Amino acid sequence: MSHDVVLIPGDGIGPEITRAMRRVVDATGVSISWHVAEAGAAQIERAGTPLPPETLEAVRTYGVAIKGPVTTPVGTGFRSVNVALRQAFDLYACVRPCRSLPGDGSRYRDVDLVIVRENTEDLYAGIEFEAGAPEVDELAGIVERSGQRAICPGSAISIKPISAEGSRRIVTYAFEYARRAGRRKVTAVHKANIMKATDGLFLRVAREVAAAYPDIAFEDKIVDACCMGLVQDPQQFDVLVLPNLYGDIVSDLCAGLTGGLGMAPGANIGDELAVFEATHGSAPDIAGKDIANPTAEILSAALMLEHLGETEAAGRVRAAVVSVLSEGAQVTADVRRAQTGAAAGAVGTAAFADAVIAHLG
Ligand code: NAD
């Protein structure tokens, strides 16, 4: 059986790592019809938008996509293509497994946890007002009339919506995932001591949902304490469920526990569609040099193969990556540097993919 998959190469290191990933997936023998679709700054001139309608249409048609990272301008310019995709298709669950790999160069061993990040709400909703916008005055008026502390003139405002429905579906997803994956504990991460309305609602709903899963342990942790716990003793965690912004930050922290951003795969899942992508960004500092680590993208493809029902091929991809890393002779510069302090003897992106293909069995 052949699978239709939309491939969005993205920009920065995206084209290099997605090329490597595609070669590995094709070498498994699983038949995939790749539908290449574009996104990113380069599309603005051609299509007037960084996320052209034909790309959205392709994802809608085929239901499964894998993408490379896309650069988002900081402070000004267009909004994140990644966030737009997640919102357009209601890909509400971002699932990021963080597992120690042999030879990953990390200070930690035996880390095995899964981040389940809410993907559509919170400060990522994109509801923002620049300093000086008339809406800021209106909002300041509402705040003043409510008797809360006045907003300083000249402020910009970002709004943090968190709904009961959004919280319920992400926490339910986390518990269902834990049950399916044979995991024992879910930790809800929040800052409800300070943001009593928004994070307080998330926590209340999390406790309600937890009550329906007596077979899985539940705890909650304040996000700052959780970060310290992750650094001191990551093995205490199993599945973490977080609102959008904390999920973003804690994902990178956990990537750091397991060999760095080049190693951290991810999936954005909705009820109808799924988009797979590495946790990292477009790494403009190393783009076009054939030095990026494609492991995260290749492991994201393994998650995609599992989603497509190709579990045997997914297992072979993972095993091949583990073999190459444990042999240690052919690793990319980020891993070599983490292992030895220098990049000497590292291989490039394409050569790493060749090594994985040679180990597919
Ligand atoms: P980044 O993840 O691109 O890079 C952070 C650091 O990690 C850099 O030093 C980079 O060289 C390194 N790195 C990242 N991926 C690597 C890999 N595969 N191999 C080796 N080293 C790797 O984060 P950033 O620099 O903050 O962001 C760059 C751009 O990417 C920004 O425009 C940001 O908005 C965007 N971004 C996109 C996505 C996405 O498309 N899903 C996610 C995060 C950031």
Short mmCIF file of C-alpha atoms and ligand atoms in Angstrom, two decimals:
data_model
loop_
_atom_site.label_atom_id
_atom_site.label_comp_id
_atom_site.label_asym_id
_atom_site.label_seq_id
_atom_site.Cartn_x
_atom_site.Cartn_y
_atom_site.Cartn_z
CA MET A 1 0.00 0.00 0.00
CA SER A 2 1.29 3.46 -0.88
CA HIS A 3 0.89 6.45 1.46
CA ASP A 4 0.44 10.07 0.37
CA VAL A 5 2.55 12.44 2.44
CA VAL A 6 3.00 16.19 2.05
CA LEU A 7 6.64 17.22 2.38
CA ILE A 8 7.30 20.85 3.35
CA PRO A 9 11.09 21.37 3.17
CA GLY A 10 10.92 24.79 4.90
CA ASP A 11 14.01 27.00 4.93
CA GLY A 12 17.37 27.35 6.72
CA ILE A 13 18.55 23.77 7.37
CA GLY A 14 15.06 22.48 6.43
CA PRO A 15 15.86 21.43 2.84
CA GLU A 16 19.04 19.57 3.93
CA ILE A 17 17.49 17.63 6.81
CA THR A 18 14.24 16.82 4.98
CA ARG A 19 16.30 15.51 2.01
CA ALA A 20 18.20 13.24 4.41
CA MET A 21 14.94 12.13 6.09
CA ARG A 22 13.25 11.36 2.76
CA ARG A 23 16.18 9.20 1.61
CA VAL A 24 16.03 7.21 4.86
CA VAL A 25 12.25 6.71 4.64
CA ASP A 26 12.47 5.66 0.97
CA ALA A 27 15.23 3.18 1.87
CA THR A 28 12.89 1.38 4.31
CA GLY A 29 10.92 0.13 1.28
CA VAL A 30 7.67 1.73 2.50
CA SER A 31 5.97 3.18 -0.55
CA ILE A 32 5.35 6.92 -0.11
CA SER A 33 4.07 9.38 -2.71
CA TRP A 34 5.70 12.62 -1.62
CA HIS A 35 3.80 15.82 -2.43
CA VAL A 36 6.28 18.66 -2.04
CA ALA A 37 4.73 21.95 -0.88
CA GLU A 38 6.42 25.21 0.01
CA ALA A 39 6.23 27.58 2.98
CA GLY A 40 8.34 30.42 4.33
CA ALA A 41 9.60 33.92 3.55
CA ALA A 42 10.57 33.01 -0.03
CA GLN A 43 6.87 32.42 -0.82
CA ILE A 44 5.82 35.97 0.04
CA GLU A 45 7.01 37.41 -3.26
CA ARG A 46 5.46 34.60 -5.32
CA ALA A 47 2.23 33.92 -3.40
CA GLY A 48 1.84 37.01 -1.21
CA THR A 49 1.91 34.85 1.92
CA PRO A 50 4.47 32.63 3.66
CA LEU A 51 1.87 29.84 3.81
CA PRO A 52 0.42 29.55 0.27
CA PRO A 53 -3.14 28.24 -0.15
CA GLU A 54 -1.92 25.27 -2.23
CA THR A 55 0.23 24.13 0.70
CA LEU A 56 -2.75 24.31 3.05
CA GLU A 57 -4.85 22.49 0.46
CA ALA A 58 -2.27 19.70 0.09
CA VAL A 59 -2.18 19.11 3.85
CA ARG A 60 -5.99 19.12 3.96
CA THR A 61 -6.20 16.67 1.05
CA TYR A 62 -3.61 14.12 2.20
CA GLY A 63 -3.98 14.46 5.97
CA VAL A 64 -0.34 13.70 6.80
CA ALA A 65 2.62 16.03 6.39
CA ILE A 66 6.23 16.19 7.49
CA LYS A 67 8.00 19.52 7.48
CA GLY A 68 11.35 21.14 7.94
CA PRO A 69 11.60 24.23 10.11
CA VAL A 70 10.52 27.65 8.84
CA THR A 71 12.18 30.91 9.93
CA THR A 72 9.93 33.41 11.73
CA PRO A 73 11.10 37.03 11.83
CA VAL A 74 11.61 38.25 15.42
CA GLY A 75 9.54 41.18 16.70
CA THR A 76 8.13 42.28 13.33
CA GLY A 77 7.07 40.71 10.01
CA PHE A 78 4.79 37.76 9.36
CA ARG A 79 3.47 35.50 12.08
CA SER A 80 4.90 32.02 12.51
CA VAL A 81 4.02 29.62 9.68
CA ASN A 82 4.28 26.79 12.19
CA VAL A 83 1.76 28.35 14.53
CA ALA A 84 -0.53 29.17 11.57
CA LEU A 85 -0.45 25.54 10.36
CA ARG A 86 -1.24 24.22 13.85
CA GLN A 87 -4.13 26.66 14.20
CA ALA A 88 -5.48 26.18 10.64
CA PHE A 89 -5.86 22.42 11.14
CA ASP A 90 -6.52 22.45 14.87
CA LEU A 91 -3.43 20.31 15.50
CA TYR A 92 -3.96 20.70 19.19
CA ALA A 93 -1.50 18.15 20.58
CA CYS A 94 2.22 18.58 20.13
CA VAL A 95 3.87 15.33 21.18
CA ARG A 96 7.61 15.34 21.78
CA PRO A 97 9.25 12.16 23.07
CA CYS A 98 12.59 12.86 24.82
CA ARG A 99 14.62 9.70 25.17
CA SER A 100 18.34 9.28 25.85
CA LEU A 101 20.15 7.78 22.89
CA PRO A 102 23.47 5.97 23.18
CA GLY A 103 26.35 8.30 22.33
CA ASP A 104 24.11 11.38 22.30
CA GLY A 105 26.79 13.34 24.14
CA SER A 106 24.36 14.33 26.90
CA ARG A 107 25.25 14.60 30.61
CA TYR A 108 22.16 12.49 31.38
CA ARG A 109 21.41 8.81 30.86
CA ASP A 110 18.11 6.96 30.87
CA VAL A 111 15.88 9.97 30.28
CA ASP A 112 12.61 8.71 28.86
CA LEU A 113 9.76 11.19 29.02
CA VAL A 114 7.14 12.62 26.70
CA ILE A 115 6.07 16.24 26.40
CA VAL A 116 2.43 16.79 25.45
CA ARG A 117 2.13 20.49 24.65
CA GLU A 118 -1.16 22.27 23.97
CA ASN A 119 -0.72 23.77 20.52
CA THR A 120 -3.51 26.25 19.81
CA GLU A 121 -4.16 28.51 22.81
CA ASP A 122 -2.28 30.52 25.42
CA LEU A 123 0.11 33.35 24.51
CA TYR A 124 0.62 31.60 21.16
CA ALA A 125 -2.95 32.44 20.10
CA GLY A 126 -1.46 35.48 18.37
CA ILE A 127 -3.84 38.01 19.92
CA GLU A 128 -1.55 40.99 20.31
CA PHE A 129 -1.76 44.76 20.31
CA GLU A 130 1.24 46.99 19.61
CA ALA A 131 2.04 49.88 21.94
CA GLY A 132 -0.03 52.87 20.79
CA ALA A 133 -2.79 50.80 19.16
CA PRO A 134 -6.27 52.16 20.04
CA GLU A 135 -7.27 48.72 21.37
CA VAL A 136 -4.63 49.07 24.09
CA ASP A 137 -6.46 52.12 25.49
CA GLU A 138 -9.77 50.24 25.36
CA LEU A 139 -8.29 47.24 27.13
CA ALA A 140 -6.60 49.52 29.69
CA GLY A 141 -10.03 51.05 30.34
CA ILE A 142 -11.59 47.63 30.92
CA VAL A 143 -8.79 46.69 33.31
CA GLU A 144 -9.15 49.95 35.22
CA ARG A 145 -12.93 49.56 35.53
CA SER A 146 -12.45 46.01 36.83
CA GLY A 147 -10.51 47.42 39.76
CA GLN A 148 -7.26 45.67 38.83
CA ARG A 149 -3.83 47.27 38.69
CA ALA A 150 -3.62 49.92 35.94
CA ILE A 151 -1.75 49.09 32.75
CA CYS A 152 1.25 51.36 32.27
CA PRO A 153 0.72 53.88 29.39
CA GLY A 154 2.73 52.92 26.30
CA SER A 155 2.37 49.20 27.00
CA ALA A 156 1.94 46.54 24.35
CA ILE A 157 -0.47 43.72 25.20
CA SER A 158 -0.45 40.00 24.40
CA ILE A 159 -3.52 38.04 25.44
CA LYS A 160 -3.37 34.60 27.03
CA PRO A 161 -6.61 32.70 26.38
CA ILE A 162 -6.92 29.26 28.00
CA SER A 163 -10.26 27.49 27.71
CA ALA A 164 -11.82 24.63 29.67
CA GLU A 165 -12.47 22.81 26.40
CA GLY A 166 -8.89 23.27 25.13
CA SER A 167 -7.48 22.17 28.49
CA ARG A 168 -9.76 19.15 28.67
CA ARG A 169 -8.87 17.83 25.25
CA ILE A 170 -5.10 18.20 25.73
CA VAL A 171 -5.09 16.62 29.20
CA THR A 172 -7.37 13.83 27.95
CA TYR A 173 -4.98 13.34 25.03
CA ALA A 174 -2.07 13.07 27.50
CA PHE A 175 -3.85 10.42 29.60
CA GLU A 176 -4.99 8.45 26.55
CA TYR A 177 -1.44 8.60 25.21
CA ALA A 178 -0.07 7.41 28.58
CA ARG A 179 -2.49 4.49 28.59
CA ARG A 180 -1.68 3.49 24.99
CA ALA A 181 2.06 3.77 25.56
CA GLY A 182 2.01 1.91 28.89
CA ARG A 183 3.21 4.93 30.83
CA ARG A 184 2.56 5.31 34.53
CA LYS A 185 2.29 9.00 35.40
CA VAL A 186 1.06 12.32 33.99
CA THR A 187 2.38 15.61 35.37
CA ALA A 188 0.38 18.79 34.66
CA VAL A 189 2.71 21.80 34.51
CA HIS A 190 1.40 25.30 35.24
CA LYS A 191 1.87 28.59 37.05
CA ALA A 192 -1.54 28.61 38.73
CA ASN A 193 -0.16 30.24 41.87
CA ILE A 194 0.30 33.46 39.85
CA MET A 195 -2.07 33.12 36.86
CA LYS A 196 -5.03 31.95 38.89
CA ALA A 197 -7.58 32.54 36.12
CA THR A 198 -5.87 30.93 33.11
CA ASP A 199 -3.45 28.39 34.57
CA GLY A 200 -5.87 27.88 37.46
CA LEU A 201 -8.50 26.75 34.95
CA PHE A 202 -5.98 24.46 33.21
CA LEU A 203 -5.09 22.87 36.55
CA ARG A 204 -8.70 22.46 37.70
CA VAL A 205 -9.62 20.73 34.46
CA ALA A 206 -6.47 18.56 34.63
CA ARG A 207 -7.50 17.34 38.09
CA GLU A 208 -11.02 16.55 36.84
CA VAL A 209 -9.70 14.60 33.86
CA ALA A 210 -7.16 12.76 36.04
CA ALA A 211 -9.97 11.43 38.22
CA ALA A 212 -11.24 9.40 35.23
CA TYR A 213 -7.87 7.59 34.89
CA PRO A 214 -7.28 5.85 38.24
CA ASP A 215 -4.78 3.48 36.60
CA ILE A 216 -2.38 6.36 35.85
CA ALA A 217 -0.75 8.44 38.58
CA PHE A 218 -1.26 12.20 38.44
CA GLU A 219 0.64 15.11 39.93
CA ASP A 220 0.96 18.81 39.18
CA LYS A 221 4.05 20.98 39.27
CA ILE A 222 4.66 24.71 39.02
CA VAL A 223 6.66 25.30 35.85
CA ASP A 224 9.75 26.80 37.50
CA ALA A 225 9.99 23.98 40.05
CA CYS A 226 9.38 21.51 37.24
CA CYS A 227 12.37 22.92 35.31
CA MET A 228 14.59 22.47 38.35
CA GLY A 229 13.28 18.93 38.85
CA LEU A 230 13.98 18.11 35.21
CA VAL A 231 17.58 19.22 35.53
CA GLN A 232 18.15 17.50 38.90
CA ASP A 233 16.32 14.24 38.36
CA PRO A 234 14.65 13.87 34.94
CA GLN A 235 13.95 10.17 35.56
CA GLN A 236 11.16 11.15 37.99
CA PHE A 237 9.01 12.30 35.02
CA ASP A 238 6.99 10.25 32.57
CA VAL A 239 4.36 12.21 30.57
CA LEU A 240 4.23 16.01 31.01
CA VAL A 241 1.19 17.97 29.84
CA LEU A 242 1.63 21.73 29.47
CA PRO A 243 -0.06 24.83 28.09
CA ASN A 244 1.49 26.13 24.88
CA LEU A 245 4.24 28.52 26.03
CA TYR A 246 5.60 26.40 28.88
CA GLY A 247 5.45 23.43 26.52
CA ASP A 248 7.63 25.26 24.02
CA ILE A 249 10.26 26.20 26.58
CA VAL A 250 10.28 22.92 28.49
CA SER A 251 10.58 21.01 25.17
CA ASP A 252 13.91 22.67 24.44
CA LEU A 253 15.04 22.05 28.03
CA CYS A 254 14.24 18.36 27.61
CA ALA A 255 15.97 18.31 24.20
CA GLY A 256 19.03 19.51 26.11
CA LEU A 257 18.75 16.52 28.45
CA THR A 258 18.85 14.11 25.54
CA GLY A 259 21.64 15.29 23.28
CA GLY A 260 20.37 18.67 22.09
CA LEU A 261 17.97 20.06 19.53
CA GLY A 262 19.38 17.97 16.72
CA MET A 263 18.00 14.86 18.45
CA ALA A 264 14.44 15.89 19.43
CA PRO A 265 11.55 14.69 17.22
CA GLY A 266 7.96 15.86 17.33
CA ALA A 267 4.41 15.47 16.04
CA ASN A 268 1.48 17.89 15.82
CA ILE A 269 -1.72 15.89 16.05
CA GLY A 270 -5.35 16.83 15.52
CA ASP A 271 -8.50 14.75 15.28
CA GLU A 272 -8.22 14.64 11.47
CA LEU A 273 -4.64 15.46 10.47
CA ALA A 274 -1.05 15.17 11.63
CA VAL A 275 2.06 17.20 10.83
CA PHE A 276 5.45 15.84 11.92
CA GLU A 277 8.49 18.02 12.51
CA ALA A 278 11.65 18.26 14.60
CA THR A 279 11.52 20.40 17.75
CA HIS A 280 14.32 22.67 16.54
CA GLY A 281 14.14 25.74 14.31
CA SER A 282 15.74 26.63 10.98
CA ALA A 283 19.23 27.14 12.49
CA PRO A 284 20.26 29.92 10.07
CA ASP A 285 23.75 29.90 11.64
CA ILE A 286 24.56 26.51 10.10
CA ALA A 287 22.23 26.46 7.05
CA GLY A 288 23.56 25.31 3.68
CA LYS A 289 26.78 23.83 5.12
CA ASP A 290 25.84 20.13 5.27
CA ILE A 291 26.59 20.06 9.00
CA ALA A 292 23.08 20.00 10.55
CA ASN A 293 22.09 16.89 12.45
CA PRO A 294 19.11 15.25 10.68
CA THR A 295 18.40 12.83 13.59
CA ALA A 296 15.43 14.82 14.94
CA GLU A 297 13.83 14.95 11.49
CA ILE A 298 14.54 11.26 10.85
CA LEU A 299 13.04 10.31 14.23
CA SER A 300 10.03 12.54 13.42
CA ALA A 301 9.66 10.43 10.27
CA ALA A 302 9.68 7.32 12.48
CA LEU A 303 6.75 8.82 14.43
CA MET A 304 5.05 9.47 11.08
CA LEU A 305 5.61 5.89 9.90
CA GLU A 306 4.03 4.67 13.14
CA HIS A 307 1.06 7.00 12.54
CA LEU A 308 0.74 5.50 9.03
CA GLY A 309 0.62 2.01 10.55
CA GLU A 310 4.15 1.16 9.34
CA THR A 311 5.38 0.19 12.80
CA GLU A 312 7.97 -2.33 11.60
CA ALA A 313 9.64 0.28 9.35
CA ALA A 314 9.44 2.87 12.16
CA GLY A 315 11.24 0.44 14.47
CA ARG A 316 13.93 -0.22 11.86
CA VAL A 317 14.55 3.53 11.39
CA ARG A 318 14.89 4.04 15.14
CA ALA A 319 17.16 1.01 15.53
CA ALA A 320 19.37 2.20 12.66
CA VAL A 321 19.76 5.66 14.24
CA VAL A 322 20.61 4.06 17.59
CA SER A 323 23.21 1.78 15.93
CA VAL A 324 24.92 4.65 14.12
CA LEU A 325 25.02 6.76 17.29
CA SER A 326 26.28 3.94 19.49
CA GLU A 327 29.03 3.01 17.05
CA GLY A 328 29.99 6.69 17.27
CA ALA A 329 32.20 6.78 14.15
CA GLN A 330 29.74 8.72 11.98
CA VAL A 331 28.07 11.50 13.96
CA THR A 332 27.40 15.13 13.10
CA ALA A 333 29.34 18.08 14.54
CA ASP A 334 26.85 18.92 17.33
CA VAL A 335 27.08 15.39 18.73
CA ARG A 336 30.85 15.13 18.30
CA ARG A 337 31.26 18.49 20.07
CA ALA A 338 29.04 17.36 22.94
CA GLN A 339 31.08 14.16 23.25
CA THR A 340 34.60 15.50 22.91
CA GLY A 341 34.43 19.31 23.04
CA ALA A 342 35.45 19.61 19.35
CA ALA A 343 33.88 18.84 15.98
CA ALA A 344 36.93 17.06 14.56
CA GLY A 345 36.03 13.80 12.80
CA ALA A 346 32.32 14.64 12.44
CA VAL A 347 30.41 13.69 9.29
CA GLY A 348 27.96 15.85 7.34
CA THR A 349 24.16 15.69 7.14
CA ALA A 350 24.09 13.57 3.96
CA ALA A 351 26.81 11.18 5.17
CA PHE A 352 24.92 10.64 8.44
CA ALA A 353 21.82 9.71 6.43
CA ASP A 354 23.96 7.29 4.35
CA ALA A 355 25.13 5.65 7.58
CA VAL A 356 21.54 5.28 8.84
CA ILE A 357 20.48 3.78 5.50
CA ALA A 358 23.39 1.32 5.67
CA HIS A 359 22.15 0.17 9.11
CA LEU A 360 18.48 -0.27 8.14
CA GLY A 361 18.89 -4.01 7.71
P1 NAD B 1 17.09 26.86 16.36
O1 NAD B 1 16.47 25.64 16.91
O2 NAD B 1 16.98 27.07 14.89
O3 NAD B 1 18.66 26.89 16.72
C1 NAD B 1 19.16 26.95 18.06
C2 NAD B 1 20.59 26.39 18.08
O4 NAD B 1 20.55 24.99 17.87
C3 NAD B 1 21.46 26.98 16.96
O5 NAD B 1 22.77 27.14 17.43
C4 NAD B 1 21.42 25.90 15.90
O6 NAD B 1 22.58 25.86 15.08
C5 NAD B 1 21.29 24.62 16.72
N1 NAD B 1 20.55 23.59 16.00
C6 NAD B 1 19.22 23.57 15.76
N2 NAD B 1 18.90 22.50 15.04
C7 NAD B 1 20.04 21.81 14.82
C8 NAD B 1 20.36 20.62 14.13
N3 NAD B 1 19.41 19.89 13.51
N4 NAD B 1 21.65 20.22 14.08
C9 NAD B 1 22.61 20.92 14.70
N5 NAD B 1 22.38 22.06 15.38
C10 NAD B 1 21.10 22.51 15.43
O7 NAD B 1 16.47 28.08 17.16
P2 NAD B 1 16.56 29.65 16.83
O8 NAD B 1 17.94 30.01 16.34
O9 NAD B 1 16.01 30.28 18.04
O10 NAD B 1 15.49 29.86 15.68
C11 NAD B 1 15.83 30.03 14.30
C12 NAD B 1 14.55 30.24 13.52
O11 NAD B 1 13.75 29.05 13.52
C13 NAD B 1 13.65 31.35 14.10
O12 NAD B 1 13.17 32.10 13.01
C14 NAD B 1 12.52 30.60 14.77
O13 NAD B 1 11.34 31.33 14.81
C15 NAD B 1 12.39 29.39 13.87
N6 NAD B 1 11.77 28.21 14.51
C16 NAD B 1 11.02 27.42 13.72
C17 NAD B 1 10.46 26.27 14.25
C18 NAD B 1 9.65 25.40 13.34
O14 NAD B 1 9.67 25.59 12.13
N7 NAD B 1 8.90 24.44 13.88
C19 NAD B 1 10.69 25.92 15.59
C20 NAD B 1 11.50 26.73 16.36
C21 NAD B 1 12.05 27.89 15.81
#
